Tab-separated table of C-alpha atoms in Angstrom:
chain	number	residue	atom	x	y	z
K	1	UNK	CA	-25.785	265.303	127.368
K	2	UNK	CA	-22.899	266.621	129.314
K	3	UNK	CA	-21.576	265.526	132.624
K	4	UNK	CA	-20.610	268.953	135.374
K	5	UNK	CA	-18.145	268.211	137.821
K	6	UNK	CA	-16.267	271.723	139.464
K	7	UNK	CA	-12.906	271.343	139.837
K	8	UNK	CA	-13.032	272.122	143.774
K	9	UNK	CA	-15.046	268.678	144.347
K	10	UNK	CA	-13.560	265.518	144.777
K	11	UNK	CA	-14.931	262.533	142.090
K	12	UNK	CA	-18.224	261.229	143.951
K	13	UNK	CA	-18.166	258.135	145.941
K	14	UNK	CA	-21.235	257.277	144.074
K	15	UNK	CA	-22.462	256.462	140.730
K	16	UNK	CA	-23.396	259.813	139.656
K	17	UNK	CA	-22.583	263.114	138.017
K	18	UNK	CA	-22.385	266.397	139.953
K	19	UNK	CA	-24.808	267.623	137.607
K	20	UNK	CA	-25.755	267.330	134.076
K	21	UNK	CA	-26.345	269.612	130.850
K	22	UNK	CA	-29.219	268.312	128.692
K	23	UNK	CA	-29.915	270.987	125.764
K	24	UNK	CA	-31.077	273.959	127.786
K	25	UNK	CA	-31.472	272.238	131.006
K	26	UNK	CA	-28.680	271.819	133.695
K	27	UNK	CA	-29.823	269.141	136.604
K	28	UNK	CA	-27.907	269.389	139.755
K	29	UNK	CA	-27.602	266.160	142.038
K	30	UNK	CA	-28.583	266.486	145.927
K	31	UNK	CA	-25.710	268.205	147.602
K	32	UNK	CA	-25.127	268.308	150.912
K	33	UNK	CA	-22.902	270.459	153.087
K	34	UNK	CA	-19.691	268.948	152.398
K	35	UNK	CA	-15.675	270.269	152.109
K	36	UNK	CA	-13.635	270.421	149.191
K	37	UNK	CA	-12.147	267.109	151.016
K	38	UNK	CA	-15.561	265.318	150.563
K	39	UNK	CA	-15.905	265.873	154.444
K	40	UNK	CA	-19.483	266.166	155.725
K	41	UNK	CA	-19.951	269.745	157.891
K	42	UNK	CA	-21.061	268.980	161.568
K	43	UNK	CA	-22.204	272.198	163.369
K	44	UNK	CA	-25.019	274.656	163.274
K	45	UNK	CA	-27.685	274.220	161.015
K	46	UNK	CA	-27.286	277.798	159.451
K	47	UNK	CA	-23.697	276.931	158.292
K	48	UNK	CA	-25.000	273.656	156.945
K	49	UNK	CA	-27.819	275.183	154.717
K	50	UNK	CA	-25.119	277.814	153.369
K	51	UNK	CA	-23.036	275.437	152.701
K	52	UNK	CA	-25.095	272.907	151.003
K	53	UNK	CA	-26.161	275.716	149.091
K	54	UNK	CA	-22.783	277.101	147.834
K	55	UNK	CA	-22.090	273.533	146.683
K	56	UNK	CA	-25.519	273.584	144.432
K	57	UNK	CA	-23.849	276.998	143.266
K	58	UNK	CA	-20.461	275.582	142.622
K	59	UNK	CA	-22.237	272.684	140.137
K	60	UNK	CA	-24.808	275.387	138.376
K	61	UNK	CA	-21.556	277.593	137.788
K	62	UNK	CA	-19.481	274.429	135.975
K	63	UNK	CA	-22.251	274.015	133.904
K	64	UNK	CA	-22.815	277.835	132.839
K	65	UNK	CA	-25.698	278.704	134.971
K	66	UNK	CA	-26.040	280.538	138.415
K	67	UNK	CA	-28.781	280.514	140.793
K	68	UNK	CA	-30.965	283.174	139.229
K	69	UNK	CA	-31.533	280.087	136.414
K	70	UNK	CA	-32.910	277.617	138.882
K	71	UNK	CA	-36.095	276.739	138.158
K	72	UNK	CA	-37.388	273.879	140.251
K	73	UNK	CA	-35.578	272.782	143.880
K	74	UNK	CA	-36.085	269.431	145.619
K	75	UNK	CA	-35.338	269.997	149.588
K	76	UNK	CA	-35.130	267.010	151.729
K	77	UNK	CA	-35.089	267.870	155.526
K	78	UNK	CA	-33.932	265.521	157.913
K	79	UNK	CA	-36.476	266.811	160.565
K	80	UNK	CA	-39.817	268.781	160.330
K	81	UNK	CA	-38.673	271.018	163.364
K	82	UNK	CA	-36.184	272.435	160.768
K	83	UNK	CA	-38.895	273.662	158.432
K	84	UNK	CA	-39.260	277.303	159.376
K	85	UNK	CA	-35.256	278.036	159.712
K	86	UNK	CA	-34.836	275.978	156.621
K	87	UNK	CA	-37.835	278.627	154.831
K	88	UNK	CA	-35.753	281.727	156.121
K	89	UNK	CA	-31.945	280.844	155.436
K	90	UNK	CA	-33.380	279.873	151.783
K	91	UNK	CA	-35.071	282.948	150.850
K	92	UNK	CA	-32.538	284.875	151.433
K	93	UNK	CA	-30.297	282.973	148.821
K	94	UNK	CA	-32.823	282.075	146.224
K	95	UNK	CA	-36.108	284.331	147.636
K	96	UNK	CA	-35.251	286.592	144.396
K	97	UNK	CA	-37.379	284.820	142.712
K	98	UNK	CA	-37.981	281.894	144.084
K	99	UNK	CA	-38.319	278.628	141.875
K	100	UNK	CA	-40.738	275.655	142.119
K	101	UNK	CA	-39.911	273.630	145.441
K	102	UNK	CA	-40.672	270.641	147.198
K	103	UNK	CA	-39.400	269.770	150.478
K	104	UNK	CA	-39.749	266.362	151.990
K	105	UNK	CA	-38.473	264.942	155.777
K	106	UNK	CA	-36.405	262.268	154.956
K	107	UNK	CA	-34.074	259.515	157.047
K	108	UNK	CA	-30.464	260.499	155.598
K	109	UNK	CA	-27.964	257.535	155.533
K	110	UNK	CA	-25.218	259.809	157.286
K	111	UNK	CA	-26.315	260.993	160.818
K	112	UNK	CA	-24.959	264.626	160.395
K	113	UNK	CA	-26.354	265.427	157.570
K	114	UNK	CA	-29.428	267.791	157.797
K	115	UNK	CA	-30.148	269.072	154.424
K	116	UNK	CA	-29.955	268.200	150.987
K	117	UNK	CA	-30.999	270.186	147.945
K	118	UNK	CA	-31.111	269.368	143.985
K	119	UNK	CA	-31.850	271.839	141.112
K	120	UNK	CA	-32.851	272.288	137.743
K	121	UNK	CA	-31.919	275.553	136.253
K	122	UNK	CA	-32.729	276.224	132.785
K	123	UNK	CA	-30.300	277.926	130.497
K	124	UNK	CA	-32.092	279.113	127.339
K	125	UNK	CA	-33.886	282.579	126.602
K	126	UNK	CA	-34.261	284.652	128.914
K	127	UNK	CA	-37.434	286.448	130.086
């Protein structure tokens, strides 16, 4: 196993790894809309979703993979209501061909954050 962390993020505040490399898997951990700075975006939700997906981007990149390798997505809402613009800013990043995904509504321990989104991309042969 390998630990992923880009360069552009700062060392987590956490106990965790940005992502990891196991053999031909790469698991991303939740990422949320956040600055190079570790700063959490406030603002609209459409930013936020973009953003929290550039950061999965930025992790599947360090590790050698891009989003066209994801294969399975965990999405964790912080509100039903945000279901349906959730759906549409999503498929138009990963509606290519769009992986496995759950999507739960979950109580966030930061108030501003909205969205978070893990991945599994798989690296080995390709179709």
């Amino acid at each position: 196993m390998r630990t992923i962390h880009p360069e552009s993020f700062p060392a987590p505040a956490v106990p965790l790894s940005h992502g990891v490399r196991a053999g031909d898997l790469l698991f991303v951990s939740g990422q949320v809309a956040t600055g190079p700075d570790g700063t959490v975006f406030v603002g609209d939700f459409a930013t936020e979703v973009n953003t929290t997906i550039d950061n999965v981007e930025a992790v599947l990149r360090a590790g050698g993979a891009s989003l066209a390798d994801v294969v399975k997505v965990n999405a964790y809402l912080s509100n039903a209501t945000l279901f349906a613009p959730f759906n549409e800013l999503y498929a138009r990043r990963l509606g290519h061909v769009p992986p496995a995904r759950t999507t739960v509504v979950v109580d966030f321990g930061h108030p501003d954050v909205r969205v978070e989104i893990e991945a599994i991309a798989y690296l080995g042969e390709k179709d």
